[in-house]
Short mmCIF file of C-alpha atoms and ligand atoms in Angstrom, two decimals:
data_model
loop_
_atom_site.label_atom_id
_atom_site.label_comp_id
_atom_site.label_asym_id
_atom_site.label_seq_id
_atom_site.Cartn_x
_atom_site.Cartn_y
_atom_site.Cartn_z
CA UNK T 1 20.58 46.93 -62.32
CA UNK T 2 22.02 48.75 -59.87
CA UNK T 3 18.73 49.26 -58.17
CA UNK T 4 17.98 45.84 -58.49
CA UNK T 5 21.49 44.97 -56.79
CA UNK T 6 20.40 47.25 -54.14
CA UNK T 7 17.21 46.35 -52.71
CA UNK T 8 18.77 43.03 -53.10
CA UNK T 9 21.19 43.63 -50.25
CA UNK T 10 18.70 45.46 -48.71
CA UNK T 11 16.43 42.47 -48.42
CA UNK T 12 19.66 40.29 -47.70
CA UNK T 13 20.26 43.04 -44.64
CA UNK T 14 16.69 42.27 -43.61
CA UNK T 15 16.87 38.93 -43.80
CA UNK T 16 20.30 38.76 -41.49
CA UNK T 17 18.69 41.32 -39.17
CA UNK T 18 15.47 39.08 -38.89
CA UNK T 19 17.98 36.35 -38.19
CA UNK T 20 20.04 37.67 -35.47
CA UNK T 21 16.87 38.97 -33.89
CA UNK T 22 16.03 36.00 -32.45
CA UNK T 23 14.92 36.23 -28.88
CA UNK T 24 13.84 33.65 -26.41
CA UNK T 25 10.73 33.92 -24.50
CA UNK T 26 11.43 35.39 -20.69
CA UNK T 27 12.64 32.78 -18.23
CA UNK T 28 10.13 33.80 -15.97
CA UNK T 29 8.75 31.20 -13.40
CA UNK T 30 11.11 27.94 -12.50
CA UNK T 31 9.25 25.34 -12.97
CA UNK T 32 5.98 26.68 -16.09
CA UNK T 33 6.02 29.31 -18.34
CA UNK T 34 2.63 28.92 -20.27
CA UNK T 35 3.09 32.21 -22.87
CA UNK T 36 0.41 30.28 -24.78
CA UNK T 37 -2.12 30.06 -22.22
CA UNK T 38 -2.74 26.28 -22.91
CA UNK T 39 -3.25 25.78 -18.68
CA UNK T 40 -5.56 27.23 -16.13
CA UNK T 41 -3.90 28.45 -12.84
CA UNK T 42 -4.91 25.66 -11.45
CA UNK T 43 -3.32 22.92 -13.48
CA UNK T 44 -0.44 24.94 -13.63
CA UNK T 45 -0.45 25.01 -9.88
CA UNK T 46 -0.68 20.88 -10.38
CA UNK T 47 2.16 20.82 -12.25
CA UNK T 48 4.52 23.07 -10.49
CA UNK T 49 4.00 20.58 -7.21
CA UNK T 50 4.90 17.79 -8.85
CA UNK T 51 8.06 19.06 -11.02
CA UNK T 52 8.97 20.76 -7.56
CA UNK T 53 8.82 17.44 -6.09
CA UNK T 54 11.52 16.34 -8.21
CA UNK T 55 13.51 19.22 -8.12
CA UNK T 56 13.43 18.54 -4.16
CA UNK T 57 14.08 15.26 -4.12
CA UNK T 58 16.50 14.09 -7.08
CA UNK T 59 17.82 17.62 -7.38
CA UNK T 60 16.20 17.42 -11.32
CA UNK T 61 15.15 20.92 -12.93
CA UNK T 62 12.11 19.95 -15.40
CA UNK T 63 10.51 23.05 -16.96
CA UNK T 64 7.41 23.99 -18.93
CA UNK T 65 7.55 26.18 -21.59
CA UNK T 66 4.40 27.14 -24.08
CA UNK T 67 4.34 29.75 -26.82
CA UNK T 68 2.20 30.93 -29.58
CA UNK T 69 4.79 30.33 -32.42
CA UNK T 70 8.33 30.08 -33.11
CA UNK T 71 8.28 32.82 -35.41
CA UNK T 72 7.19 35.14 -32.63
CA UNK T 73 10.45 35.02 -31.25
CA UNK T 74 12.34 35.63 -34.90
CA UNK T 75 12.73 31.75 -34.97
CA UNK T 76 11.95 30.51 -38.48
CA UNK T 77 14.01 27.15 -38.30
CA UNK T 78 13.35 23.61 -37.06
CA UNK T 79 12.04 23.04 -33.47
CA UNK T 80 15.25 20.63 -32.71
CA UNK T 81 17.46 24.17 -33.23
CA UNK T 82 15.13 26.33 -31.28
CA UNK T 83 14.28 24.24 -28.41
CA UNK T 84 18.61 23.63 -27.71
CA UNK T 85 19.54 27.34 -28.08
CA UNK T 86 16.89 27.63 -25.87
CA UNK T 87 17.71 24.96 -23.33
CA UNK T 88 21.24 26.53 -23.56
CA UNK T 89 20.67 30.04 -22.84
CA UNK T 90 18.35 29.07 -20.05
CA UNK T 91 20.56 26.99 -18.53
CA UNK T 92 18.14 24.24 -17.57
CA UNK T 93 19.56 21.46 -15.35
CA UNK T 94 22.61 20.79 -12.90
CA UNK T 95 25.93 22.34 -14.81
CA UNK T 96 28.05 19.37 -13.99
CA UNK T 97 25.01 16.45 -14.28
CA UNK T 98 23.42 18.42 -17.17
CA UNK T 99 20.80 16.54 -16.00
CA UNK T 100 17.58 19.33 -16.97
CA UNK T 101 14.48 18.43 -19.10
CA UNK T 102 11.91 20.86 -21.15
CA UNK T 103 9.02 20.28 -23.04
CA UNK T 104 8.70 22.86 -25.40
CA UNK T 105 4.95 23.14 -26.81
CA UNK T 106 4.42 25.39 -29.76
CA UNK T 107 1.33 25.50 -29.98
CA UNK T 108 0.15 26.95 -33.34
CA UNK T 109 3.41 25.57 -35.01
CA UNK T 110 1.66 22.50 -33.64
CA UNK T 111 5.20 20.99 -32.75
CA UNK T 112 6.31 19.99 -29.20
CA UNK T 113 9.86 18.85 -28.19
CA UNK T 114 11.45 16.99 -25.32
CA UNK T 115 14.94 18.52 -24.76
CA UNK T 116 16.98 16.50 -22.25
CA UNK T 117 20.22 17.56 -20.79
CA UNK T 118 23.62 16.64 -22.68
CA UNK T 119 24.09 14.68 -19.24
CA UNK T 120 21.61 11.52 -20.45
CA UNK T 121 23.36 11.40 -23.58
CA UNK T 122 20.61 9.69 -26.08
CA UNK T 123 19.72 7.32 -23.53
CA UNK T 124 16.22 9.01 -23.10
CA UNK T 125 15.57 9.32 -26.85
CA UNK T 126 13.40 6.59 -27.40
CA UNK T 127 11.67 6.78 -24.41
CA UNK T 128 11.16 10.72 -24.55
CA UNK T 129 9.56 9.38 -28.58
CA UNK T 130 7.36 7.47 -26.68
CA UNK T 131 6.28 9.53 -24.29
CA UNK T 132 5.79 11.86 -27.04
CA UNK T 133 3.37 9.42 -29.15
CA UNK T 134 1.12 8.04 -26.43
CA UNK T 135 1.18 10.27 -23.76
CA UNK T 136 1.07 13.83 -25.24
CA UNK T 137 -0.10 14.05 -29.11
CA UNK T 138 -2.72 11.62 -28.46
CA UNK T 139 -3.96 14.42 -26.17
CA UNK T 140 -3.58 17.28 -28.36
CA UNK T 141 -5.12 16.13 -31.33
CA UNK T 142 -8.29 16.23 -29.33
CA UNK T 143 -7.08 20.07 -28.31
CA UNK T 144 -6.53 18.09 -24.97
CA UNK T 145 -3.48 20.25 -24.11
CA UNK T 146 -3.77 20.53 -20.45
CA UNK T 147 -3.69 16.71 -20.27
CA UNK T 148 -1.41 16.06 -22.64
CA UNK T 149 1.09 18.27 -21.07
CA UNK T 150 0.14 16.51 -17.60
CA UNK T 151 0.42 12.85 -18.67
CA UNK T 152 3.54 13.75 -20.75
CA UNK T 153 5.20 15.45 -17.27
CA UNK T 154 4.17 12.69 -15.11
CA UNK T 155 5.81 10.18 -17.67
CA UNK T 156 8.42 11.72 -18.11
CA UNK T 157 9.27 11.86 -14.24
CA UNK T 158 8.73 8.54 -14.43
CA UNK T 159 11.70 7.86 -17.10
CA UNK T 160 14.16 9.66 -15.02
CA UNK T 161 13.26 9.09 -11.76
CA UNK T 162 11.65 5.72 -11.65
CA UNK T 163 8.67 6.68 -9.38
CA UNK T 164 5.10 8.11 -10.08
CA UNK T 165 4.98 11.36 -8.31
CA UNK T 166 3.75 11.57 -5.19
CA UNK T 167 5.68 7.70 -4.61
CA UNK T 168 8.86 8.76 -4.02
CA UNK T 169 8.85 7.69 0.21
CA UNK T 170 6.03 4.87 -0.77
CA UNK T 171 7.37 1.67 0.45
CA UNK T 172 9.79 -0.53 -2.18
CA UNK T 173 6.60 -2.60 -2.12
CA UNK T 174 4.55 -0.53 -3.90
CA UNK T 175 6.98 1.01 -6.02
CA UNK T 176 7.95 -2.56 -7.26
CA UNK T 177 3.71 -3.03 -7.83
CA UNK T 178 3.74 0.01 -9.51
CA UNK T 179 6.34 -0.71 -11.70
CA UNK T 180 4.59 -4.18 -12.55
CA UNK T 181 1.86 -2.55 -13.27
CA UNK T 182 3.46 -0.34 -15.93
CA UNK T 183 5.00 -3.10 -17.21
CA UNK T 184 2.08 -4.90 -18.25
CA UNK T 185 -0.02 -1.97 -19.33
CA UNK T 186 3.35 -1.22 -21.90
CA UNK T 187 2.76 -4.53 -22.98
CA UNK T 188 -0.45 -3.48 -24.61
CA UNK T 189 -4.05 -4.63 -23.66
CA UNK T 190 -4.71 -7.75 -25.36
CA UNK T 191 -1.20 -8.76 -24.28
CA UNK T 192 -1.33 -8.29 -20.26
CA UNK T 193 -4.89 -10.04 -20.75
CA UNK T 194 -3.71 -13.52 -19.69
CA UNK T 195 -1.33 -12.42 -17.37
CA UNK T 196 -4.09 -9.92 -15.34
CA UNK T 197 -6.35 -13.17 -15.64
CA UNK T 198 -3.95 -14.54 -13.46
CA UNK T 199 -2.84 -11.96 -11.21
CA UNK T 200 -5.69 -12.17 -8.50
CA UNK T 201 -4.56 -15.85 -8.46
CA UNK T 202 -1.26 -15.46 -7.46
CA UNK T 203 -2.08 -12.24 -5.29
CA UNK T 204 -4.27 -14.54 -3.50
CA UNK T 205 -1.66 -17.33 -3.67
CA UNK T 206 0.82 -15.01 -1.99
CA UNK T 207 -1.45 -13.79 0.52
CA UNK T 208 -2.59 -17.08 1.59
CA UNK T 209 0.68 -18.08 2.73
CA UNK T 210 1.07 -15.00 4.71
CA UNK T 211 -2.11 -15.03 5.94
CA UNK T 212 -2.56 -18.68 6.40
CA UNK T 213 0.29 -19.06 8.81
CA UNK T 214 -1.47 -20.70 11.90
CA UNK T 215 -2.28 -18.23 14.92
CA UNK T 216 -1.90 -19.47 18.49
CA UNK T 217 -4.37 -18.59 20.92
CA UNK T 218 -2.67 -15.91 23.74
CA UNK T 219 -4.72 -17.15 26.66
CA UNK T 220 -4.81 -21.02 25.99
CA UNK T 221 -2.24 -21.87 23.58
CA UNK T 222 -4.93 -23.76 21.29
CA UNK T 223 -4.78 -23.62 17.74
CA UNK T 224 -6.59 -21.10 16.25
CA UNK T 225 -9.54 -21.03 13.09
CA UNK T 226 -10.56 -18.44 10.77
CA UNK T 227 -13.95 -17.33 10.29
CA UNK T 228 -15.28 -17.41 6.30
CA UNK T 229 -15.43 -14.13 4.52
CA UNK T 230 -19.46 -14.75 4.94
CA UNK T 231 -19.35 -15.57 8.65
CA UNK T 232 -17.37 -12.96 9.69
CA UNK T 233 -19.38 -9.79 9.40
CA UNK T 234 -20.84 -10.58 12.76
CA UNK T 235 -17.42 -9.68 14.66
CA UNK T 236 -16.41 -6.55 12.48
CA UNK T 237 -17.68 -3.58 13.85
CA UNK T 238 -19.79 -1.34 11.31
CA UNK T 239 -16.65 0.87 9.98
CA UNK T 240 -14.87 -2.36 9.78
CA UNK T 241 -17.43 -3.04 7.39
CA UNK T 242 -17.42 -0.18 5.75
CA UNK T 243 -13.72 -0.18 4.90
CA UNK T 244 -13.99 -3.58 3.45
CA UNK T 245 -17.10 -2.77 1.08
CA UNK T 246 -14.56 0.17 0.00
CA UNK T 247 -11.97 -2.79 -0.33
CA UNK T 248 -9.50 -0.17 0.72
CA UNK T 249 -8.97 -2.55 4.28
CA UNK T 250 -9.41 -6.43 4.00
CA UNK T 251 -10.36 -7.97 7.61
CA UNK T 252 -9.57 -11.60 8.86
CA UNK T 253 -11.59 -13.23 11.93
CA UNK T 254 -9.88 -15.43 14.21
CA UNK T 255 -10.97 -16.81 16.73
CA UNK T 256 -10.52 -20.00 19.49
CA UNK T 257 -12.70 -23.10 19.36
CA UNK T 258 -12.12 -23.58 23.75
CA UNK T 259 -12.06 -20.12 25.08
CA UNK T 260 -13.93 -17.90 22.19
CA UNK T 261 -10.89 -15.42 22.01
CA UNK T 262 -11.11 -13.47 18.51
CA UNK T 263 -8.39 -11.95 16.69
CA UNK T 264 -9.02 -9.44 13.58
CA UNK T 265 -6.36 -8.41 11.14
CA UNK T 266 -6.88 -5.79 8.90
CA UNK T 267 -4.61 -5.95 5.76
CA UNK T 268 -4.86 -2.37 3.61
CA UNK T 269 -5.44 -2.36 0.12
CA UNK T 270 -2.46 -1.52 -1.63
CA UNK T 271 -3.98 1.04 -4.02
CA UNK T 272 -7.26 2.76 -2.59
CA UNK T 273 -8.43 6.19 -3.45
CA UNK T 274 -9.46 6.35 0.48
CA UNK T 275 -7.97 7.62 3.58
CA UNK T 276 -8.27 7.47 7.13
CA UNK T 277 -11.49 9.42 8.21
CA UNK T 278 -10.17 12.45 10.64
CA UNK T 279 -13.04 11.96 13.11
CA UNK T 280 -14.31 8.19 12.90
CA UNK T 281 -10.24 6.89 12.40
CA UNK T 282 -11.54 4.37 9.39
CA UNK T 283 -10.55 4.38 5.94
CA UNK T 284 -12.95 5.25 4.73
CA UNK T 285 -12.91 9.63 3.77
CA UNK T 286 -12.47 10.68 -0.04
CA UNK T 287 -10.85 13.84 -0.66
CA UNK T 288 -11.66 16.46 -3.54
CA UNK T 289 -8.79 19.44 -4.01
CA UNK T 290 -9.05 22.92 -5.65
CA UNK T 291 -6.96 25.39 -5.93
CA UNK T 292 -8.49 28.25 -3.89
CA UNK T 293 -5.93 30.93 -4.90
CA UNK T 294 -2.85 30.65 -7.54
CA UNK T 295 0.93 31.30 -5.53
CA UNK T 296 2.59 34.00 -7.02
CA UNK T 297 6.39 35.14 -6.79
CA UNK T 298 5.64 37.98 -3.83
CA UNK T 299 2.98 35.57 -1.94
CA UNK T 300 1.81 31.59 -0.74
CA UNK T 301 -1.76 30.08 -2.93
CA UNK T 302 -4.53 27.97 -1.11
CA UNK T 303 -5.73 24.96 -1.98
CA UNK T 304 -8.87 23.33 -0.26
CA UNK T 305 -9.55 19.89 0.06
CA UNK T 306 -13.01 18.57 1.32
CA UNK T 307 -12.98 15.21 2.40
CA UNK T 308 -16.37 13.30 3.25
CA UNK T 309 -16.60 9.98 4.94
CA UNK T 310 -18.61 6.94 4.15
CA UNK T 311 -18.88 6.17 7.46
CA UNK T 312 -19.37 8.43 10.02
CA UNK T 313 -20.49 10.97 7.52
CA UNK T 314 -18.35 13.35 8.69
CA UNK T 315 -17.48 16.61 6.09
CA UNK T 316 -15.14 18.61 6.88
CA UNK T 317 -11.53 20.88 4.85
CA UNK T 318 -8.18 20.94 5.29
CA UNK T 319 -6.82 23.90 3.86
CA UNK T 320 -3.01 23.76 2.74
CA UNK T 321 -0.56 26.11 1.55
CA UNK T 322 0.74 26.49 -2.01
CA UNK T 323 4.18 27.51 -1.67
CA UNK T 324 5.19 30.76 -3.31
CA UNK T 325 6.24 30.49 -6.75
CA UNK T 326 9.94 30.41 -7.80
CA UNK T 327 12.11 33.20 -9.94
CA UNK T 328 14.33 31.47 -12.23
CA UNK T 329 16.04 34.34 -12.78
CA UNK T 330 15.99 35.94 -9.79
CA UNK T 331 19.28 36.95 -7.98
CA UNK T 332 18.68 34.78 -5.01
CA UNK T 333 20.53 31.77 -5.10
CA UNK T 334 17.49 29.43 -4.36
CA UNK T 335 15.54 28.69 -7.51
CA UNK T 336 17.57 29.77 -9.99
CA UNK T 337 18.58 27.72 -13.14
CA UNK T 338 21.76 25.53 -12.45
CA UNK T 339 23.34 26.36 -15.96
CA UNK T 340 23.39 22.95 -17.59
CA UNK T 341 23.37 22.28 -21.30
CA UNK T 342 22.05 20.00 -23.62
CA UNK T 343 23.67 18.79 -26.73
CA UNK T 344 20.10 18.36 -28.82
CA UNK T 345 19.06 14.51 -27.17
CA UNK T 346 15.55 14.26 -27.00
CA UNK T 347 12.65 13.76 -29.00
CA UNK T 348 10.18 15.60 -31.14
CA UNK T 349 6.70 15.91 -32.35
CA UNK T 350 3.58 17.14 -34.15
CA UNK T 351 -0.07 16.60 -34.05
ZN1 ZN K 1 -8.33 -19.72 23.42
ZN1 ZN K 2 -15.47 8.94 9.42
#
């Protein structure tokens, strides 16, 4: 009995011990700690960018954290418990916004959590649910992780800040088409189709008016005409042309009936995948980007993009810097963690 009595306190002992050992993975790197090696270098490189974009420009500390298990770190509770404490002793987020965000993947646990700063209160529950169900397990249930996790980020930037990254100096304009845009794909497919039936109709409808407004000649004051799309290939010069088969810049013609005076307007596209070409000037150069060597904490990564042009067939790189990667626990005062809590908002999930 008394035997009995003791291993029982001895397993009790244990079982306190076990529990008081929990740890929390190192605090490493600022912005993605990927302890389960879900990423390559160079999507973590991706991601870093644009969470650093945030940081810089709404002052928002989003991190990414992956680990094996839970139980690796002594952890045998819910995700919800481990992913606070966490949040907590990291101190993610600004300590009088407690405005911070982590997604938490675990991977063989095959639970992820969204832990948002006490600061949002449960406003970003639902949304961070959502996020969670189309954006990320959708992803991992076809071992997708690396996209998951990259969609997921990118939505969730998009929750808080209310711009895609990469948007946040694009013009109101195409912030407010962007947002349009998300708004009928939320909608759902079959929903939006009537309304993108008619969107090149009123797109057209709106341009029209702008574009329609009668030009005066400059050297005879006549009224001027524009040239059919079909008619006026003859006045646009051959990159011209180019840039409109791209449909990344739409040309008008037009010209005066008495004196033969032409005008051409371009009007860019307002999404287009092209740029302007470095040697020819046209839109008309697609880039491709690598990561040529990771950042670490002691020095700056490369990245390489090669751009080729459709028109003058130029080729040609433009290498950039990858700026060195940030301590979050280091004892210099940029890039560490700002100390805010979170009071378990969020949202969680498995797949
Ligand atoms: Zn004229
Ligand atoms: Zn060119």
């Amino acid at each position: 009995m008394i035997k009995y009595l003791f291993s029982g306190v001895l397993l009790l002992g244990l079982w306190v011990s076990t529990a008081l050992a929990q740890s929390f993975p190192e605090d490493a790197d600022f912005y993605v700690n990927d302890y389960a090696d879900l990423l390559t270098d160079s999507q973590e490189e991706d991601l870093r960018i644009i969470l650093d974009e945030l940081y810089t420009q709404r002052g928002i500390e989003f991190t990414v954290l992956t680990i094996t298990r839970m139980s690796d770190y002594g952890h045998t509770g819910s995700i919800e418990s481990f992913a606070t404490d966490l949040f907590n002793t990291w101190g993610i987020g600004n300590a009088e916004r407690n405005d911070g965000l982590l997604l938490l993947v675990s991977h063989l646990d095959r639970k992820l959590r969204i832990e948002v700063g006490a600061g949002y209160g449960n406003t970003l529950n639902d949304p961070m649910a959502r996020v969670i169900d189309t954006k990320i397990v959708p992803n991992f249930r076809l071992d997708e992780y690396a996209d998951g996790i990259r969609s997921g980020v990118e939505e969730v930037i998009y929750q808080v800040a209310g711009v895609t990254p990469g948007a946040y100096d694009a013009s109101p304009w195409y912030q407010a088409w962007i947002r349009v845009g998300r708004f009928l794909t939320d909608l759902g497919f079959l929903l939006i189709l009537p309304f993108a039936a008619a969107v090149p109709f009123v797109v057209r409808f709106i341009r029209r008016i702008r574009r329609n407004r009668p030009r005066i000649c400059p050297n005879d004051g006549a009224q001027m005409r524009r040239y059919l799309e079909e008619t006026e290939d003859d006045s646009l010069s051959p990159g011209q042309l180019m840039e409109e088969q791209l449909e990344s810049v739409d040309y008008d013609v037009w010209y005066c009936n008495s004196c033969d005076h032409l005008t051409i307007e371009g009007y860019r596209a307002w999404f287009s995948r092209y740029g302007a070409c470095r040697e020819c000037g046209f839109r008309t150069v697609e880039g491709d980007s690598r990561v040529v060597k990771s950042a670490t904490y002691s020095s700056t990564g490369l990245r390489e993009t090669d751009y080729s042009c459709h028109h003058c067939d130029a080729q040609y790189t433009i290498t950039s810097t990858i700026p060195k990667r940030k301590r979050s626990t280091s004892s210099s005062s940029s890039g560490s963690r700002g100390g805010g809590r979170s009071s378990g908002g969020g949202a969680s999930g498995n797949w």
